[in-house]
């Protein structure tokens, strides 16, 4: 790993600006996961209608996680449901209450136990007093001990310190960097890698201070990535970045009747499993577009035209290395190819935009106003756009100078994938029998042919690694990156790409977590 | 539906505990309706995403028989045409450009959407405040926060929408294209998309029907109050440890908690005492399932049903006088929702007839133009016309309809497929009892959108507002006199 084993994080004051962010409200994914891990309840109360802000392609960016009265009401109601459920179950209740509440000391220790897990840090004496008063008020109203503790639990679950991750600056207006407190660091780690609260082991490492040592930190990161809870990192991070979440909701026209709900679900899952394979192995990130592996269950194997024996059940995925399917790497996954298409045909521009924007962090600016209506003629003339030669339409479009500049940055990538239709199936000709040309010219003049040629060129693009680091750090910090983050990124990248070591996804995560941007913060505006 | 208010004495008897003074002070007030009747002036801006097809604009101008409905506005029909006001040539480009040009260099969808009810450039406000998310206060919120509205109804305002997960934010903060209502420069108001959540919002806490229940309700209330006290205490303490920038986040939280506290305590006022036909909302459960289904296809999600449920709730909210300000988004800006529940139609300036296939996704249709775009615009207009008919069918005490006492503003932030911020689609429905001149297609000599808002705020709602929004050309805002009667 990159870190100097045993070095103390606080030893050398950082020369670089680590940045800062405001109190960070849990998003719906984090709320559900936190509740499940801490309370042991199974219901997912945060639904799609809960308030969510999105920025920089992710739903965990602190700056846009606002709250209003309606959202607070949902928190308040959910807290009541959850507290009631916990107290109704002997097993769940025992997580916090392991003594007789009739005993005064037991009330205090139980509140402390619940507070530690819910606030992800110990409660101080004032806080203990605040929540103790809720218990006493309920008893005063004639509630029994269990109901009174239920109310206390509800108060904790309704509190800002549960709903937000709050990081405190010793001197709030001072702009010099300081290391995060150990519990704050534990929360950064747990919400980055688990989308959830710190567990007992993490809280213990924070309590004894060992977590801030780089060797412990590194071992902790490995433990967390080996834990099944890291699946949440995969589904949140890759689910958004690589479009897996969109695949499930992607609507297609009736002519694509092979794209069933099962296939969409499986194709989405395949993206996550494919990404996860890189997280859990020592594979180089630069094989992301060339690794010839697929993850298929029965519907997806059938969809791909793979031999049936490869997968025999719905929702049970097998890792297969099947070399006769004319596809490999991320760009060959049906989920990617479908979600980067329109509902009734491919869109080389959209595919190119996803490659340039998501994978290389080089999206061209959005289209200017008054863009020509690409399919106007077709739609008005009653011609099915699926039968049109997309390349010709795009070429005409690019005769406009203001369109050409940006389309040149993206179309070349997408045109090389024309042998895969709007749902990612391989095709040898267009619907009307006309031939497909999958050779294309990239903006730097290089000519690539087909998926294989394209994957080869993009794999050697240095932006492929830099972009991954940028996306990981944005997601990991939950904030928009600024120019002051560039040196942190560069340092982590240099170390990651140093000769003699495999540039694996996991090593990059280690490097970013060890960076000062992750372990420090500062006060000020 | 009567006896919603809890008698204070009954509560005290039933609760059997000593109440503290602050709680007594926050017990529900008498419903406002007991006071002298006044005209309830309402505002309902309805957001049409992605601009409108050219067949939106009527071919003829003038008042009464001089103008005819266009083929896209045809769903309003002869019955509502006398209550309609189509305004052509409003623009919002002067918010962005010194020369008033309607052209936006980038992110035109989200930037124009952000300015729809605020008439300011959100990017500029963000830069000025150094924040990642900001905008101007929106016209509906100026009304909601003004004494002419504030405190007159249980809910100051309501934000609803039919939006689905499929909309791109153009690289801007998504609040620009997904929230048209802004309570302040830093607070976008999220809208409710789930009809059942809207219903819960409207009903508030279930009112107690007898004394025993009232006592139970009061106990419940005290428990809730004790929780909220702890929450407020905890957040105040946290706030004290934060720097000024971070404190804003806690202020927003504290404000939200206090709003819930007020609602929890105002047990009986939520119904307003009116005859509210809540039992008429049979379709809601079905709509709820569909609105939040992760995968939205015609099999699991019916946008028509969703719209019908939302229409019913909006009508109910106005009928029961639960709020007088509602903003309603038919979809998010740059929506990519696939309208495969809508049969495409062949359009001319005069009318339209059904075609064989269904509509594609919205944003694609906007750029494809032609029948697919016209059809989606027409379909949205149809749902708004349904709502207006509902509002017109509800008669108020003074003999006129709810619609006559409401200004429904149906409009979009851009012209159409050209992404330009001028020649905006704008139509007002209703407001005939509020001083609006109706039954006209008014072709203006290029006026900024904010002039419309200034006219409404001053001449319809009785505020004294001299200026609103931003005009980079330096022009002063002015009333649009042709909108007003007399």
CSV table of N, CA and C in Angstrom, one decimal, chain A residues 466-520:
chain,number,residue,atom,x,y,z
A,466,UNK,N,-7.5,8.8,-14.2
A,466,UNK,CA,-7.7,10.1,-13.5
A,466,UNK,C,-9.1,10.3,-13.2
A,467,UNK,N,-10.0,9.9,-14.2
A,467,UNK,CA,-11.4,10.1,-14.0
A,467,UNK,C,-12.0,9.2,-12.9
A,468,UNK,N,-11.5,8.0,-12.8
A,468,UNK,CA,-11.9,7.1,-11.7
A,468,UNK,C,-11.6,7.8,-10.4
A,469,UNK,N,-10.4,8.3,-10.3
A,469,UNK,CA,-10.0,8.9,-9.0
A,469,UNK,C,-10.9,10.1,-8.7
A,470,UNK,N,-11.2,10.9,-9.7
A,470,UNK,CA,-12.0,12.1,-9.5
A,470,UNK,C,-13.5,11.6,-9.0
A,471,UNK,N,-14.0,10.6,-9.7
A,471,UNK,CA,-15.3,10.2,-9.3
A,471,UNK,C,-15.3,9.6,-7.9
A,472,UNK,N,-14.3,8.8,-7.6
A,472,UNK,CA,-14.3,8.2,-6.3
A,472,UNK,C,-14.1,9.2,-5.2
A,473,UNK,N,-13.3,10.2,-5.4
A,473,UNK,CA,-13.1,11.2,-4.4
A,473,UNK,C,-14.4,12.1,-4.2
A,474,UNK,N,-15.0,12.4,-5.3
A,474,UNK,CA,-16.3,13.2,-5.2
A,474,UNK,C,-17.3,12.4,-4.4
A,475,UNK,N,-17.4,11.1,-4.7
A,475,UNK,CA,-18.4,10.3,-4.0
A,475,UNK,C,-18.0,10.1,-2.5
A,476,UNK,N,-16.7,9.8,-2.4
A,476,UNK,CA,-16.1,9.5,-1.0
A,476,UNK,C,-16.2,10.7,-0.1
A,477,UNK,N,-16.0,11.9,-0.6
A,477,UNK,CA,-16.1,13.1,0.2
A,477,UNK,C,-17.6,13.6,0.3
A,478,UNK,N,-18.3,13.3,-0.7
A,478,UNK,CA,-19.7,13.8,-0.8
A,478,UNK,C,-19.7,15.3,-1.0
A,479,UNK,N,-18.8,15.7,-1.8
A,479,UNK,CA,-18.8,17.2,-2.1
A,479,UNK,C,-18.2,17.4,-3.5
A,480,UNK,N,-18.6,18.5,-4.1
A,480,UNK,CA,-18.0,18.9,-5.4
A,480,UNK,C,-16.5,19.2,-5.2
A,481,UNK,N,-15.7,18.7,-6.1
A,481,UNK,CA,-14.3,18.9,-6.0
A,481,UNK,C,-13.9,20.3,-6.5
A,482,UNK,N,-12.9,20.9,-6.0
A,482,UNK,CA,-12.5,22.3,-6.4
A,482,UNK,C,-11.0,22.2,-6.8
A,483,UNK,N,-10.5,23.3,-7.2
A,483,UNK,CA,-9.1,23.3,-7.7
A,483,UNK,C,-8.2,22.9,-6.5
A,484,UNK,N,-8.6,23.2,-5.3
A,484,UNK,CA,-7.7,22.9,-4.2
A,484,UNK,C,-7.6,21.3,-4.0
A,485,UNK,N,-8.5,20.6,-4.6
A,485,UNK,CA,-8.4,19.1,-4.5
A,485,UNK,C,-7.4,18.5,-5.5
A,486,UNK,N,-7.0,19.3,-6.5
A,486,UNK,CA,-6.2,18.8,-7.6
A,486,UNK,C,-4.9,18.2,-7.1
A,487,UNK,N,-4.2,18.9,-6.2
A,487,UNK,CA,-2.9,18.2,-5.7
A,487,UNK,C,-3.2,16.9,-5.0
A,488,UNK,N,-4.2,16.8,-4.2
A,488,UNK,CA,-4.5,15.6,-3.6
A,488,UNK,C,-4.8,14.4,-4.6
A,489,UNK,N,-5.5,14.8,-5.6
A,489,UNK,CA,-5.8,13.8,-6.7
A,489,UNK,C,-4.5,13.4,-7.3
A,490,UNK,N,-3.7,14.4,-7.7
A,490,UNK,CA,-2.4,14.1,-8.4
A,490,UNK,C,-1.5,13.2,-7.6
A,491,UNK,N,-1.4,13.5,-6.3
A,491,UNK,CA,-0.5,12.7,-5.4
A,491,UNK,C,-1.0,11.2,-5.4
A,492,UNK,N,-2.3,11.1,-5.2
A,492,UNK,CA,-2.9,9.7,-5.1
A,492,UNK,C,-2.7,9.0,-6.5
A,493,UNK,N,-2.8,9.7,-7.6
A,493,UNK,CA,-2.7,9.1,-8.9
A,493,UNK,C,-1.2,8.7,-9.1
A,494,UNK,N,-0.3,9.6,-8.8
A,494,UNK,CA,1.1,9.3,-9.0
A,494,UNK,C,1.5,8.0,-8.2
A,495,UNK,N,1.1,7.9,-7.0
A,495,UNK,CA,1.4,6.8,-6.2
A,495,UNK,C,0.7,5.5,-6.8
A,496,UNK,N,-0.5,5.7,-7.2
A,496,UNK,CA,-1.2,4.5,-7.8
A,496,UNK,C,-0.6,4.0,-9.0
A,497,UNK,N,-0.1,4.9,-9.8
A,497,UNK,CA,0.5,4.5,-11.1
A,497,UNK,C,2.0,4.3,-11.1
A,498,UNK,N,2.6,4.3,-9.8
A,498,UNK,CA,4.0,4.1,-9.8
A,498,UNK,C,4.3,2.7,-10.3
A,499,UNK,N,5.5,2.5,-10.9
A,499,UNK,CA,5.8,1.3,-11.6
A,499,UNK,C,6.0,0.1,-10.6
A,500,UNK,N,5.7,-1.0,-11.1
A,500,UNK,CA,5.9,-2.2,-10.2
A,500,UNK,C,4.7,-2.6,-9.4
A,501,UNK,N,3.6,-1.8,-9.4
A,501,UNK,CA,2.4,-2.2,-8.7
A,501,UNK,C,1.2,-2.2,-9.6
A,502,UNK,N,0.3,-3.1,-9.3
A,502,UNK,CA,-0.9,-3.1,-10.2
A,502,UNK,C,-1.8,-2.0,-9.8
A,503,UNK,N,-2.2,-1.2,-10.8
A,503,UNK,CA,-3.2,-0.1,-10.5
A,503,UNK,C,-4.6,-0.6,-10.3
A,504,UNK,N,-4.9,-1.3,-9.2
A,504,UNK,CA,-6.2,-1.8,-9.0
A,504,UNK,C,-7.1,-0.8,-8.4
A,505,UNK,N,-8.4,-1.1,-8.5
A,505,UNK,CA,-9.4,-0.2,-7.9
A,505,UNK,C,-9.2,-0.1,-6.4
A,506,UNK,N,-8.9,-1.2,-5.8
A,506,UNK,CA,-8.8,-1.2,-4.3
A,506,UNK,C,-7.6,-0.3,-3.9
A,507,UNK,N,-6.5,-0.4,-4.6
A,507,UNK,CA,-5.3,0.4,-4.2
A,507,UNK,C,-5.6,1.9,-4.4
A,508,UNK,N,-6.4,2.2,-5.4
A,508,UNK,CA,-6.7,3.7,-5.5
A,508,UNK,C,-7.6,4.1,-4.3
A,509,UNK,N,-8.6,3.3,-3.9
A,509,UNK,CA,-9.4,3.6,-2.8
A,509,UNK,C,-8.6,3.8,-1.6
A,510,UNK,N,-7.6,2.9,-1.4
A,510,UNK,CA,-6.7,3.1,-0.2
A,510,UNK,C,-6.0,4.4,-0.3
A,511,UNK,N,-5.5,4.7,-1.5
A,511,UNK,CA,-4.7,6.0,-1.6
A,511,UNK,C,-5.5,7.2,-1.4
A,512,UNK,N,-6.7,7.2,-1.8
A,512,UNK,CA,-7.6,8.4,-1.7
A,512,UNK,C,-8.0,8.5,-0.2
A,513,UNK,N,-8.2,7.4,0.5
A,513,UNK,CA,-8.6,7.5,1.9
A,513,UNK,C,-7.4,8.0,2.7
A,514,UNK,N,-6.2,7.6,2.3
A,514,UNK,CA,-5.0,8.1,3.0
A,514,UNK,C,-4.7,9.5,2.7
A,515,UNK,N,-5.3,10.1,1.7
A,515,UNK,CA,-5.0,11.5,1.3
A,515,UNK,C,-5.5,12.4,2.4
A,516,UNK,N,-4.9,13.6,2.4
A,516,UNK,CA,-5.3,14.6,3.3
A,516,UNK,C,-6.7,15.1,3.1
A,517,UNK,N,-7.1,15.1,1.8
A,517,UNK,CA,-8.5,15.5,1.5
A,517,UNK,C,-9.5,14.7,2.3
A,518,UNK,N,-9.2,13.4,2.5
A,518,UNK,CA,-10.1,12.6,3.2
A,518,UNK,C,-10.0,12.6,4.7
A,519,UNK,N,-8.8,12.8,5.2
A,519,UNK,CA,-8.5,12.6,6.6
A,519,UNK,C,-8.5,14.0,7.4
A,520,UNK,N,-8.5,15.1,6.7
A,520,UNK,CA,-8.4,16.4,7.3
A,520,UNK,C,-9.6,17.2,6.9
